Coordinates of C-alpha atoms in Angstrom, one line a residue:
Chain E
X1 CA -60.3 41.2 79.1
X2 CA -61.7 42.5 82.0
X3 CA -59.8 44.2 84.6
X4 CA -60.6 43.6 88.4
X5 CA -61.0 46.5 90.9
X6 CA -57.5 45.3 92.3
X7 CA -55.8 45.3 89.2
X8 CA -57.1 49.2 88.5
X9 CA -56.1 49.8 91.7
X10 CA -52.8 48.4 91.3
X11 CA -52.2 50.1 87.9
X12 CA -53.3 53.4 89.6
X13 CA -50.8 53.2 92.1
X14 CA -48.0 52.5 89.4
X15 CA -49.1 55.6 87.6
X16 CA -49.2 57.5 90.7
X17 CA -52.8 58.5 90.9
X18 CA -55.1 59.0 93.4
X19 CA -58.5 57.9 92.3
X20 CA -61.9 57.8 94.2
X21 CA -64.1 54.7 94.0
X22 CA -66.3 55.8 91.4
X23 CA -63.5 56.7 89.4
X24 CA -62.1 53.1 89.9
X25 CA -65.3 51.6 88.7
X26 CA -65.7 53.8 85.7
X27 CA -62.3 53.5 84.3
X28 CA -62.3 49.7 85.2
X29 CA -65.1 48.9 82.8
X30 CA -64.0 51.7 80.1
X31 CA -60.2 50.1 80.2
X32 CA -61.5 46.6 80.1
X33 CA -63.5 47.6 76.9
X34 CA -60.5 49.5 75.5
X35 CA -58.4 46.4 75.9
X36 CA -60.8 44.2 74.6
X37 CA -60.8 46.0 71.1
X38 CA -57.0 46.4 70.9
X39 CA -56.8 42.6 71.6
X40 CA -57.3 42.2 68.0
X41 CA -53.7 42.9 67.1
X42 CA -52.6 39.4 68.5
X43 CA -54.2 38.2 65.3
X44 CA -51.7 39.9 63.3
X45 CA -48.6 37.8 61.8
X46 CA -45.5 40.0 62.6
X47 CA -42.9 37.2 61.8
X48 CA -39.7 39.2 60.8
X49 CA -40.9 42.7 61.4
X50 CA -38.9 45.0 63.9
X51 CA -40.4 46.9 66.2
X52 CA -40.7 50.8 65.0
X53 CA -38.7 52.6 66.9
X54 CA -38.2 55.8 64.5
X55 CA -39.9 56.6 61.1
X56 CA -37.7 58.8 59.1
X57 CA -34.5 57.0 59.3
X58 CA -32.4 59.2 61.5
X59 CA -29.9 57.3 63.3
X60 CA -27.4 58.2 66.4
X61 CA -28.1 61.8 66.5
X62 CA -25.7 63.0 68.7
X63 CA -24.1 66.3 69.7
X64 CA -21.2 67.6 71.8
X65 CA -21.8 66.9 75.8
X66 CA -21.2 70.5 76.8
X67 CA -22.6 72.5 79.5
X68 CA -23.9 76.0 78.5
X69 CA -25.6 78.5 80.7
X70 CA -29.2 78.8 80.8
X71 CA -30.1 82.4 80.8
X72 CA -30.6 83.8 84.5
X73 CA -34.4 85.2 83.5
X74 CA -35.4 82.4 82.1
X75 CA -34.3 80.3 84.9
X76 CA -35.7 82.7 87.4
X77 CA -39.2 82.3 85.4
X78 CA -38.6 78.3 85.7
X79 CA -37.9 78.4 89.6
X80 CA -40.7 80.8 90.3
X81 CA -42.9 77.7 88.8
X82 CA -42.2 75.6 91.5
X83 CA -44.2 75.4 94.8
X84 CA -41.1 75.6 96.9
X85 CA -37.9 76.5 96.2
X86 CA -34.8 77.7 98.2
X87 CA -31.3 79.2 97.0
X88 CA -32.0 78.7 93.1
X89 CA -33.0 75.1 93.8
X90 CA -36.5 73.3 93.6
X91 CA -36.8 72.0 97.0
X92 CA -38.6 68.4 97.2
X93 CA -39.7 66.2 100.0
X94 CA -37.5 63.5 101.9
X95 CA -37.1 60.5 99.4
X96 CA -35.2 58.7 102.3
X97 CA -36.4 58.3 105.9
Chain F
X1 CA -64.4 92.2 53.0
X2 CA -63.0 92.9 56.8
X3 CA -59.5 92.7 57.5
X4 CA -59.7 89.6 59.7
X5 CA -61.2 87.8 56.9
X6 CA -58.3 88.1 54.7
X7 CA -55.7 85.2 53.8
X8 CA -52.3 85.5 54.7
X9 CA -51.3 85.9 51.3
X10 CA -54.1 88.8 50.7
X11 CA -52.8 90.5 53.7
X12 CA -49.1 90.1 53.2
X13 CA -49.9 91.9 49.5
X14 CA -51.9 94.8 51.4
X15 CA -49.3 95.1 54.0
X16 CA -46.4 95.2 51.2
X17 CA -48.5 97.8 49.3
X18 CA -49.1 100.2 52.5
X19 CA -52.6 99.9 52.2
X20 CA -53.2 98.6 55.8
X21 CA -50.8 98.0 58.8
X22 CA -50.3 95.3 61.1
X23 CA -52.0 97.1 64.2
X24 CA -55.2 97.6 62.0
X25 CA -55.3 94.0 61.1
X26 CA -54.5 92.7 64.6
X27 CA -57.5 95.0 66.0
X28 CA -59.8 93.5 63.4
X29 CA -58.8 90.3 64.8
X30 CA -59.3 91.1 68.6
X31 CA -62.5 92.8 67.5
X32 CA -63.5 89.6 65.9
X33 CA -62.8 87.6 68.8
X34 CA -64.5 89.7 70.9
X35 CA -67.5 89.9 68.7
X36 CA -68.0 85.7 68.3
X37 CA -65.9 84.0 70.9
X38 CA -68.4 84.3 73.7
X39 CA -70.2 81.9 71.5
X40 CA -67.6 79.8 70.0
X41 CA -65.3 79.7 73.0
X42 CA -62.2 79.1 70.9
X43 CA -59.6 81.1 73.0
X44 CA -58.2 80.1 76.4
X45 CA -56.0 83.3 76.7
X46 CA -56.2 86.3 74.6
X47 CA -53.2 88.7 74.9
X48 CA -54.3 92.2 73.6
X49 CA -51.7 94.1 74.9
X50 CA -48.9 92.1 73.6
X51 CA -50.3 91.5 70.5
X52 CA -50.7 95.3 69.7
X53 CA -47.1 95.7 70.9
X54 CA -45.9 93.2 68.8
X55 CA -48.0 94.6 65.8
X56 CA -46.8 97.7 66.3
X57 CA -43.3 96.6 66.2
X58 CA -43.9 94.7 62.9
X59 CA -44.9 97.8 61.5
X60 CA -42.0 99.3 62.5
X61 CA -39.8 96.8 60.9
X62 CA -41.8 97.2 57.8
X63 CA -41.1 101.0 57.7
X64 CA -37.3 100.0 58.3
X65 CA -37.4 98.1 55.0
X66 CA -38.0 94.7 56.2
X67 CA -40.5 92.1 54.2
X68 CA -41.8 89.0 54.8
X69 CA -45.0 87.1 54.2
X70 CA -45.8 86.5 58.0
X71 CA -44.7 90.0 59.1
X72 CA -47.2 91.6 60.9
X73 CA -49.6 88.8 60.4
X74 CA -51.7 87.8 63.2
X75 CA -52.1 84.4 64.7
X76 CA -53.1 82.2 67.3
X77 CA -51.6 79.0 68.8
X78 CA -52.9 75.8 70.3
X79 CA -52.6 75.9 74.1
X80 CA -49.9 73.1 74.3
X81 CA -47.2 75.1 72.6
X82 CA -45.1 76.9 75.0
X83 CA -45.3 80.8 74.9
X84 CA -42.8 82.8 76.9
X85 CA -44.7 85.0 79.7
X86 CA -48.3 83.7 78.2
X87 CA -50.1 81.3 79.8
X88 CA -49.7 77.6 78.6
X89 CA -52.5 75.2 80.2
X90 CA -52.7 72.6 77.6
X91 CA -56.3 73.1 78.7
X92 CA -55.3 71.0 81.9
X93 CA -56.0 72.1 85.3
X94 CA -52.7 70.7 86.4
X95 CA -51.2 73.5 84.0
X96 CA -53.9 76.2 85.0
X97 CA -51.3 78.9 86.1
X98 CA -48.1 77.8 84.2
X99 CA -46.4 80.4 82.5
X100 CA -43.4 79.2 80.3
X101 CA -40.2 80.2 81.0
X102 CA -39.3 80.2 77.0
X103 CA -40.9 80.1 73.8
X104 CA -41.3 76.5 71.6
X105 CA -38.8 77.2 68.9
X106 CA -41.9 77.3 66.2
X107 CA -43.1 80.5 68.0
X108 CA -39.6 81.9 68.1
X109 CA -39.5 81.1 64.5
X110 CA -42.7 83.0 63.8
X111 CA -41.6 86.0 66.2
X112 CA -38.3 86.2 64.2
X113 CA -40.7 86.3 61.1
X114 CA -42.4 89.2 62.4
X115 CA -46.2 87.2 62.9
X116 CA -48.4 88.2 65.8
X117 CA -49.5 86.3 68.4
X118 CA -53.1 87.1 69.5
X119 CA -53.8 84.3 72.1
X120 CA -53.9 80.7 73.0
X121 CA -56.5 78.4 71.8
X122 CA -58.3 75.2 73.7
X123 CA -57.9 71.7 73.1
X124 CA -58.5 68.4 74.5
X125 CA -56.7 68.3 77.6
X126 CA -53.4 67.5 76.7
X127 CA -54.4 66.9 73.4
X128 CA -56.1 63.6 73.9
X129 CA -59.4 63.6 72.1
X130 CA -61.1 64.4 68.6
X131 CA -63.8 66.9 69.7
X132 CA -62.0 69.4 72.4
X133 CA -64.9 68.2 74.9
X134 CA -61.7 66.9 77.1
X135 CA -61.0 70.4 77.7
X136 CA -61.0 71.0 81.3
X137 CA -62.2 74.7 80.6
X138 CA -65.2 73.6 78.7
X139 CA -65.9 72.9 74.9
X140 CA -65.3 75.0 71.8
X141 CA -68.5 75.5 69.6
X142 CA -68.3 74.7 66.1
X143 CA -68.5 78.0 64.1
X144 CA -70.9 76.0 61.6
X145 CA -73.2 75.0 64.1
X146 CA -73.0 75.7 67.4
X147 CA -74.1 72.6 68.9
X148 CA -71.6 70.5 67.6
X149 CA -68.0 69.8 68.2
X150 CA -65.4 71.7 66.3
X151 CA -63.1 68.2 66.0
X152 CA -60.0 67.7 67.9
X153 CA -57.6 68.0 69.4
X154 CA -57.0 71.3 67.6
X155 CA -60.6 72.3 67.7
X156 CA -59.9 76.0 69.1
X157 CA -57.6 76.8 66.5
X158 CA -59.6 75.2 63.7
X159 CA -62.7 77.2 64.7
X160 CA -61.1 80.5 65.3
X161 CA -59.8 80.5 61.6
X162 CA -63.2 79.3 60.5
X163 CA -64.6 82.1 62.2
X164 CA -62.0 84.7 61.0
X165 CA -60.7 85.4 64.7
X166 CA -57.1 85.0 63.2
X167 CA -55.5 84.7 59.8
X168 CA -53.9 81.4 60.9
X169 CA -53.6 79.2 63.8
X170 CA -50.9 76.6 64.9
X171 CA -52.4 73.0 66.3
X172 CA -50.2 69.7 66.8
X173 CA -51.2 66.4 65.2
X174 CA -50.1 63.3 66.9
X175 CA -52.9 61.3 65.4
X176 CA -55.1 63.4 63.4
X177 CA -55.7 66.4 65.6
X178 CA -54.7 69.2 63.0
X179 CA -56.9 67.4 60.4
X180 CA -60.0 66.1 61.6
X181 CA -61.0 69.7 63.2
X182 CA -60.1 70.9 60.0
X183 CA -62.3 68.7 58.2
X184 CA -65.4 69.4 60.7
X185 CA -64.5 73.4 60.8
X186 CA -64.2 73.7 56.8
X187 CA -60.8 74.7 56.6
X188 CA -57.2 73.6 55.4
X189 CA -55.1 71.8 58.0
X190 CA -51.3 70.5 57.2
X191 CA -49.8 67.7 59.4
X192 CA -46.2 67.8 58.3
X193 CA -43.9 64.8 58.1
X194 CA -42.8 63.4 61.4
X195 CA -39.7 65.8 62.0
X196 CA -40.4 68.2 59.7
X197 CA -41.3 70.9 62.3
X198 CA -39.5 71.1 65.9
X199 CA -41.2 69.6 68.7
X200 CA -39.2 71.7 71.2
X201 CA -41.3 73.4 73.2
X202 CA -44.7 71.3 72.9
X203 CA -46.3 69.7 75.8
X204 CA -45.2 66.5 74.7
X205 CA -48.1 63.8 74.3
X206 CA -46.8 60.9 72.0
X207 CA -43.1 61.9 71.1
X208 CA -42.8 59.4 68.3
X209 CA -46.2 60.8 66.1
X210 CA -46.3 64.6 67.8
X211 CA -45.8 67.1 64.9
X212 CA -47.0 70.8 64.6
X213 CA -48.3 72.0 61.8
X214 CA -50.7 75.2 60.3
X215 CA -54.6 75.6 60.4
X216 CA -55.3 78.3 57.3
X217 CA -57.7 79.5 55.3
X218 CA -56.3 78.4 51.9
X219 CA -53.4 76.0 51.0
X220 CA -51.3 78.6 49.7
X221 CA -51.3 79.9 53.3
X222 CA -50.3 76.2 54.7
X223 CA -47.2 76.3 52.5
X224 CA -46.3 79.7 53.6
X225 CA -46.5 79.1 57.2
X226 CA -44.9 75.8 56.9
X227 CA -41.8 77.5 55.2
X228 CA -41.2 79.4 58.3
X229 CA -41.8 76.8 61.0
X230 CA -40.1 73.8 59.1
X231 CA -36.5 73.1 59.6
X232 CA -33.9 71.3 61.8
X233 CA -34.0 72.2 65.5
X234 CA -30.8 71.3 67.5
X235 CA -33.3 71.2 70.3
X236 CA -35.2 68.4 68.6
X237 CA -32.9 65.3 67.5
X238 CA -35.6 63.5 65.5
X239 CA -35.8 67.1 63.0
X240 CA -34.3 66.6 59.8
X241 CA -32.1 68.8 57.5
X242 CA -34.1 67.6 54.3
X243 CA -35.5 70.9 52.1
X244 CA -38.6 71.4 51.7
X245 CA -39.7 70.3 48.2
X246 CA -40.3 73.6 46.6
X247 CA -44.4 74.1 46.1
X248 CA -44.9 74.4 42.5
X249 CA -48.3 75.7 41.4
X250 CA -48.7 73.5 38.1
X251 CA -51.2 71.2 36.2
X252 CA -52.1 67.8 37.5
X253 CA -52.0 66.1 34.4
X254 CA -49.7 63.0 34.5
X255 CA -50.2 62.9 38.0
X256 CA -51.6 59.4 39.6
X257 CA -53.4 59.5 43.2
X258 CA -54.0 56.4 44.8
X259 CA -57.5 55.6 46.4
X260 CA -56.9 53.0 49.4
X261 CA -59.9 50.9 49.3
X262 CA -59.9 50.4 53.2
X263 CA -60.4 53.9 53.3
X264 CA -63.7 54.1 51.2
X265 CA -65.7 51.4 53.5
X266 CA -69.4 50.9 54.6
X267 CA -70.0 53.0 57.8
X268 CA -68.9 56.7 56.0
X269 CA -71.7 58.6 55.8
X270 CA -73.4 59.0 52.4
X271 CA -72.8 62.6 52.2
X272 CA -69.4 62.2 53.1
X273 CA -68.7 59.5 50.6
X274 CA -70.5 61.6 47.6
X275 CA -68.5 64.8 48.2
X276 CA -65.3 63.0 47.8
X277 CA -66.6 61.2 44.9
X278 CA -67.6 64.7 43.4
X279 CA -63.9 65.6 44.4
X280 CA -62.4 62.6 42.6
X281 CA -64.4 63.5 39.3
X282 CA -63.0 67.2 39.7
X283 CA -59.5 66.0 39.8
X284 CA -60.2 63.8 36.8
X285 CA -61.5 66.8 34.9
X286 CA -58.1 68.7 35.7
X287 CA -55.9 65.3 34.2
X288 CA -55.4 63.3 37.4
X289 CA -55.1 59.3 36.9
X290 CA -56.5 57.4 39.6
X291 CA -55.4 54.0 40.9
X292 CA -57.3 51.9 43.6
X293 CA -54.5 50.6 46.0
X294 CA -54.6 48.4 49.1
X295 CA -53.6 49.0 52.7
X296 CA -54.5 46.0 54.3
X297 CA -53.2 46.9 57.9
X298 CA -55.7 49.9 57.9
X299 CA -57.9 48.3 60.2
X300 CA -55.3 47.9 63.2
X301 CA -54.2 51.9 62.9
X302 CA -56.5 52.6 65.7
X303 CA -55.8 49.8 67.9
X304 CA -51.9 50.2 67.8
X305 CA -52.2 54.0 68.0
X306 CA -53.9 53.6 71.4
X307 CA -51.2 51.3 73.1
X308 CA -48.3 53.6 71.5
X309 CA -50.0 56.7 72.5
X310 CA -51.3 55.9 75.8
X311 CA -47.6 54.4 76.5
X312 CA -45.9 57.6 75.5
X313 CA -48.6 59.7 77.5
X314 CA -47.9 57.6 80.6
X315 CA -44.3 58.5 80.4
X316 CA -44.4 61.9 79.1
X317 CA -47.0 63.1 81.8
X318 CA -44.6 61.5 84.7
X319 CA -43.5 65.0 84.9
X320 CA -46.5 66.2 86.5
X321 CA -45.5 65.5 89.8
X322 CA -46.6 68.6 92.1
X323 CA -43.3 69.3 92.6
X324 CA -41.5 71.0 89.6
X325 CA -44.4 73.0 88.4
X326 CA -47.9 72.6 87.8
X327 CA -50.9 72.1 90.6
X328 CA -49.6 71.0 93.8
X329 CA -50.9 69.8 97.0
X330 CA -47.3 70.8 98.6
X331 CA -48.4 74.3 99.3
X332 CA -51.7 76.2 99.0
X333 CA -54.0 77.3 97.4
X334 CA -55.0 73.6 97.9
X335 CA -54.5 72.7 101.6
X336 CA -53.1 69.2 102.7
X337 CA -55.8 66.8 102.6
X338 CA -55.0 64.8 105.2
X339 CA -56.2 66.2 108.4
X340 CA -53.8 69.0 108.5
X341 CA -50.8 66.8 108.4
X342 CA -48.1 67.8 105.7
X343 CA -48.3 65.3 103.0
X344 CA -45.4 62.8 102.2
X345 CA -44.1 62.6 99.1
X346 CA -46.2 59.9 97.8
X347 CA -49.4 61.8 98.7
X348 CA -47.8 64.7 96.7
X349 CA -47.5 62.9 93.9
X350 CA -51.0 60.7 93.9
X351 CA -53.2 63.6 94.9
X352 CA -51.4 66.5 92.8
X353 CA -52.1 64.3 89.8
X354 CA -55.4 62.9 91.0
X355 CA -56.8 66.3 91.0
X356 CA -55.3 67.7 88.4
X357 CA -55.6 65.3 85.4
X358 CA -59.2 65.1 84.1
X359 CA -60.5 61.9 83.0
X360 CA -59.0 61.2 79.5
X361 CA -55.5 62.1 80.6
X362 CA -55.7 59.6 83.7
X363 CA -57.5 56.6 81.5
X364 CA -54.5 57.0 78.7
X365 CA -51.9 57.2 81.7
X366 CA -53.4 54.3 82.8
X367 CA -53.5 52.5 79.9
X368 CA -50.2 53.0 79.1
X369 CA -48.7 52.1 82.5
X370 CA -50.8 48.6 82.0
X371 CA -49.5 48.1 78.5
X372 CA -45.6 48.8 79.9
X373 CA -45.7 47.0 83.1
X374 CA -44.0 43.7 83.6
X375 CA -45.5 40.9 81.9
X376 CA -47.7 43.0 79.7
X377 CA -45.1 44.6 77.6
X378 CA -44.5 42.1 74.9
X379 CA -48.3 41.4 74.4
X380 CA -49.2 45.1 73.9
X381 CA -46.2 47.6 73.2
X382 CA -44.0 45.3 71.5
X383 CA -46.7 44.0 69.0
X384 CA -48.1 47.4 68.4
X385 CA -44.9 48.5 67.4
X386 CA -44.2 45.7 64.9
X387 CA -47.7 46.2 63.5
X388 CA -46.7 49.8 63.4
X389 CA -43.6 48.8 61.3
X390 CA -46.3 46.6 59.0
X391 CA -48.3 50.0 58.6
X392 CA -45.4 51.7 57.5
X393 CA -44.0 49.7 55.3
X394 CA -47.3 49.2 53.2
X395 CA -47.5 52.7 52.9
X396 CA -44.2 53.3 51.6
X397 CA -44.8 50.3 49.2
X398 CA -48.0 51.8 47.9
X399 CA -46.7 55.6 47.5
X400 CA -43.8 54.0 45.3
X401 CA -46.4 53.7 42.9
X402 CA -48.4 57.1 42.8
X403 CA -47.9 60.7 43.6
X404 CA -50.0 60.7 46.6
X405 CA -53.0 59.1 48.3
X406 CA -56.6 60.4 48.7
X407 CA -59.3 59.5 51.2
X408 CA -62.0 61.1 53.2
X409 CA -60.6 62.8 56.7
X410 CA -63.5 61.6 58.6
X411 CA -66.4 59.1 58.1
X412 CA -68.7 61.5 58.9
X413 CA -69.3 65.5 59.5
X414 CA -69.6 67.2 62.9
X415 CA -71.2 65.3 65.7
X416 CA -73.1 67.1 68.3
X417 CA -71.5 67.9 71.7
X418 CA -72.0 65.2 74.6
X419 CA -73.0 62.9 71.4
X420 CA -70.1 60.6 72.1
X421 CA -68.5 62.2 75.1
X422 CA -69.5 59.0 77.5
X423 CA -68.0 56.3 75.3
X424 CA -64.0 56.6 74.9
X425 CA -63.6 53.8 72.7
X426 CA -66.2 55.4 70.2
X427 CA -64.3 58.5 70.2
X428 CA -61.1 56.6 69.8
X429 CA -62.9 55.2 66.6
X430 CA -63.1 58.9 65.3
X431 CA -59.3 58.5 64.1
X432 CA -60.0 55.7 61.9
X433 CA -58.9 57.6 58.8
X434 CA -56.2 59.7 60.5
X435 CA -54.3 57.3 62.6
X436 CA -52.5 55.8 59.5
X437 CA -50.3 58.6 58.4
X438 CA -49.3 59.6 62.0
X439 CA -48.0 55.8 62.7
X440 CA -45.9 56.3 59.2
X441 CA -44.7 59.7 60.0
X442 CA -46.3 60.8 56.6
X443 CA -47.3 64.4 55.8
X444 CA -51.0 64.7 55.3
X445 CA -53.5 67.4 54.2
X446 CA -57.3 68.0 55.1
X447 CA -59.0 70.6 52.8
X448 CA -62.6 71.2 52.4
X449 CA -64.6 69.4 49.5
X450 CA -68.1 70.1 50.0
X451 CA -70.8 69.6 52.4
X452 CA -73.4 67.0 53.9
X453 CA -76.1 68.1 56.1
X454 CA -75.2 71.7 55.6
X455 CA -71.6 70.7 57.5
X456 CA -68.2 71.0 55.9
X457 CA -66.6 67.7 54.4
X458 CA -63.0 67.4 54.5
X459 CA -60.7 65.4 51.9
X460 CA -57.4 64.0 53.0
X461 CA -54.0 63.8 51.1
X462 CA -51.2 61.6 52.2
X463 CA -48.0 62.0 50.7
X464 CA -44.4 60.5 50.7
X465 CA -42.2 61.6 53.2
X466 CA -41.0 64.7 53.2
X467 CA -42.9 65.5 50.0
X468 CA -45.3 68.5 51.5
X469 CA -45.1 70.3 47.9
X470 CA -46.9 67.4 45.9
X471 CA -49.8 68.1 48.5
X472 CA -49.8 71.9 48.3
X473 CA -49.8 71.5 44.6
X474 CA -52.7 69.0 44.2
X475 CA -54.8 70.8 46.9
X476 CA -53.9 74.1 45.4
X477 CA -55.0 73.3 42.0
X478 CA -58.3 71.5 43.6
X479 CA -58.8 74.7 45.2
X480 CA -58.4 76.9 41.9
X481 CA -61.1 74.6 40.4
X482 CA -63.7 74.7 43.3
X483 CA -64.9 77.3 45.7
X484 CA -65.4 75.2 49.0
X485 CA -62.5 77.1 50.6
X486 CA -64.6 80.3 50.2
X487 CA -67.6 79.1 52.1
X488 CA -68.0 80.8 55.3
X489 CA -70.0 79.9 58.6
X490 CA -72.8 82.6 59.6
X491 CA -72.1 83.4 62.9

């Protein structure tokens, strides 16, 4: 499994990572090696095996859909972590041009 | 004996008898951190003032008649566990200045029990690794040999317990991250059953296998800590109500332990094999019957793990976007890079993440993004989840016929810092004996069972789902019959 530089660049873009040329080259080789190793999974016969979603047997854990207030000091502390906020909201960049 | 060298059990006794105070105990730990952590580098943050205040409070609570095994006991927490008001970095640049607005559930429970938080310990960035070399703040050194790694990813927690900087530490285990460093540092580490202890307030890595647990000086201490941190949490829908099996001290006669032949293979160092074989002999003297069993899908554990983990990592780390918290190119101290022009949304994402994440986090994000992307999902992620089912089923089946399993924790002792860091695949293979229990969600305990090249060797006990009690019983009996857990690194 050999990933080309274009493929690595594409994956980095999907993952929202800006990488240098040196990084693209390095990770390209390393990821190709890891994927080649992982390819051995294809030899396992999984006929009839359901994909694992949960290991402890819990099913449909539900709770009431209720709104509860967040303690104001915790809320303020959370807002303080954002680079920009305004009137109790986190400020984001324009998404739609 | 100095106070910081005590086990939880010993210290709790002395606190109860009013022989010592929590303030004295806490001061002894803080002094030890000052004395040795310049060399070991286990701690990323030490909160001396807060710790002493908490210790004082614990002493007051005790004076008012309160009791409890952890009341006044000082501990360290891995730095991917959120602590209100105390920096939580996950050993990443992207969270360098992050202060959590609330405590993780397990921290809250320890606070209620009166335990004293001394600070936060080093780890592989976002818990991605088996050596603690992937920390953005430099590696932690193994107290037994400062040129070697402490294992990982909870390497700071393991090293701090081994060097008596605290009475216990918290770690997280996703695919061996408590057991591997416990083995390398010669201490006890418990990965509880998945869902036994709450993940709320952990910096999420692989949500389907992450579980927090204790690193301690003895098996009994691990049971004490688990007793406090375990339990159903409304804020983690995967936690369960099933009560802890009682920790019964008792004889091991009539117990049968399984030896999975796929865990006793060529490639394991001779010294490790010998130490584990001697441990098996000791168990036989204690009346344990052994039975060879087979887990034929063992060799697929690591490849399954390195599809599922990066997939969940790529999704979990998407929250670091340079907008809500963490390193951001949106505003200083990092100036906009595009010639003074303000960054657009896409640049804020890509540059903040490009600058904030270290190499292993980037590799895992990309591997997961690839495995989950259109056209590859069935071949990688879906196939891995199906093989995972097979791994889980064969564990469950084998465990029906035995009380628990015994294996080496790692195929070798602690390796040299830098020895393996250039080859990610080689580092992934470190996890060969520890991923299975994680993928199957089973409890597993690593404890010291000897030395190879003067470095500690760990043995692993893997139990039935929710039967941590059996691991404690077996581990405790071994501890009483041996003195490996009493050996201390000389620093």
